[in-house]
Amino acid sequence: MQTSPTLYRIGRVLLASLFVISGLLKITAFSGMVGYMSSLGIPFATFAVLVTILVEVGGGLAIMTGWNARPAALVVALFTVGATLAAHRFWQADPAGVQNQLNHFLKNISIIGALLMLAAVDTDAKK
């Protein structure tokens, strides 16, 4: 099978940018994120926000640069599963919010799929 290292790198950077940017925005709105996580019923919300920032920024940068991209993709995928189940519970949303939460849920399922495909690929930043 023929592959394109250039397309792979571009895709990796685009996928990772979602997490890096999201994590950086959480830093700038830290107290608001703690409040939001508390409203979702997340225990130890301050600690959860710190872990979220670490996973999003750290994992995102690892994926973006290709440094340990495969294990980073697995960690970020597992994180995204948890975040999806915690924050996008469309089955519990009020009727006006069901479609919005379902869209976010399905978007995250697709992102998890892309992260798993990245973890399955045997390539790195050196190629």
Coordinates of C-alpha atoms in Angstrom, one line a residue:
M1 CA 0.0 0.0 0.0
Q2 CA 1.4 3.4 -1.0
T3 CA 1.2 6.1 1.7
S4 CA 1.8 9.8 1.7
P5 CA 4.0 11.0 4.5
T6 CA 3.1 14.6 3.8
L7 CA -0.6 14.0 4.0
Y8 CA -0.1 11.9 7.2
R9 CA 1.8 14.8 8.8
I10 CA -0.8 17.4 7.8
G11 CA -3.6 15.2 9.1
R12 CA -1.8 14.6 12.3
V13 CA -1.3 18.4 12.8
L14 CA -4.9 19.1 12.0
L15 CA -6.2 16.4 14.4
A16 CA -3.9 17.5 17.2
S17 CA -4.8 21.2 16.8
L18 CA -8.3 20.6 18.2
F19 CA -6.8 19.4 21.4
V20 CA -3.9 21.9 21.7
I21 CA -6.2 24.9 21.1
S22 CA -8.9 23.5 23.4
G23 CA -6.4 22.9 26.2
L24 CA -4.9 26.4 25.9
L25 CA -8.4 27.9 26.0
K26 CA -9.1 26.0 29.2
I27 CA -6.0 27.6 30.8
T28 CA -7.4 31.1 30.0
A29 CA -10.8 30.2 31.4
F30 CA -9.7 28.0 34.2
S31 CA -12.2 29.0 36.9
G32 CA -15.1 28.8 34.4
M33 CA -14.0 25.3 33.3
V34 CA -13.9 24.2 37.0
G35 CA -17.5 25.5 37.3
Y36 CA -18.6 23.8 34.2
M37 CA -17.1 20.5 35.2
S38 CA -18.7 20.8 38.6
S39 CA -22.1 21.4 37.0
L40 CA -21.6 18.1 35.1
G41 CA -21.1 16.3 38.4
I42 CA -17.4 15.7 37.8
P43 CA -15.7 15.0 41.2
F44 CA -12.6 17.0 42.1
A45 CA -13.3 19.4 39.3
T46 CA -10.2 21.5 39.8
F47 CA -8.0 18.4 39.5
A48 CA -10.1 17.2 36.5
V49 CA -9.4 20.5 34.7
L50 CA -5.7 20.2 35.3
V51 CA -5.6 16.7 34.0
T52 CA -7.7 17.8 31.0
I53 CA -5.3 20.5 30.2
L54 CA -2.3 18.2 30.5
V55 CA -3.9 15.6 28.2
E56 CA -5.1 18.1 25.6
V57 CA -2.0 20.2 25.4
G58 CA 0.6 17.6 26.2
G59 CA -1.1 14.8 24.1
G60 CA -2.0 17.2 21.3
L61 CA 1.6 18.5 21.1
A62 CA 3.0 14.9 21.1
I63 CA 0.6 14.0 18.2
M64 CA 1.3 17.2 16.4
T65 CA 5.1 16.8 16.5
G66 CA 5.1 13.0 16.1
W67 CA 6.9 12.5 19.4
N68 CA 5.4 9.3 20.8
A69 CA 2.3 10.0 18.6
R70 CA 1.0 6.4 18.9
P71 CA 0.8 6.2 22.7
A72 CA -0.3 9.8 22.8
A73 CA -3.2 9.1 20.4
L74 CA -4.3 6.2 22.6
V75 CA -4.3 8.4 25.7
V76 CA -6.1 11.2 24.0
A77 CA -8.6 8.7 22.6
L78 CA -9.4 7.3 26.0
F79 CA -9.7 10.8 27.4
T80 CA -12.1 11.7 24.6
V81 CA -14.3 8.7 25.4
G82 CA -14.6 9.8 29.0
A83 CA -15.2 13.5 28.0
T84 CA -17.8 12.4 25.5
L85 CA -19.7 10.3 28.0
A86 CA -19.5 13.0 30.7
A87 CA -20.3 16.1 28.6
H88 CA -22.4 15.0 25.7
R89 CA -25.2 12.9 27.2
F90 CA -27.7 13.4 24.5
W91 CA -29.9 10.8 26.0
Q92 CA -30.4 13.0 29.1
A93 CA -30.6 16.4 27.3
D94 CA -33.8 18.4 27.2
P95 CA -35.7 18.1 23.9
A96 CA -34.2 21.4 22.6
G97 CA -30.7 20.2 23.2
V98 CA -30.8 16.6 22.0
Q99 CA -29.7 17.4 18.5
N100 CA -26.8 19.6 19.6
Q101 CA -25.5 17.0 22.1
L102 CA -26.0 14.2 19.6
N103 CA -23.9 16.2 17.0
H104 CA -21.1 16.7 19.6
F105 CA -21.3 13.0 20.6
L106 CA -21.0 11.8 17.0
K107 CA -18.2 14.3 16.2
N108 CA -16.3 13.0 19.2
I109 CA -16.9 9.4 18.1
S110 CA -15.3 10.3 14.7
I111 CA -12.4 11.9 16.4
I112 CA -11.9 8.8 18.6
G113 CA -11.8 6.8 15.3
A114 CA -9.2 9.1 13.8
L115 CA -7.1 8.8 17.0
L116 CA -7.3 5.0 16.9
M117 CA -6.3 4.9 13.3
L118 CA -3.3 7.2 14.1
A119 CA -2.4 4.8 17.0
A120 CA -2.5 1.9 14.5
V121 CA -0.2 3.5 11.9
D122 CA 3.5 2.4 12.2
T123 CA 5.1 5.7 11.3
D124 CA 6.7 8.7 13.2
A125 CA 8.0 12.2 12.7
K126 CA 11.4 10.9 11.4
K127 CA 10.0 9.4 8.2

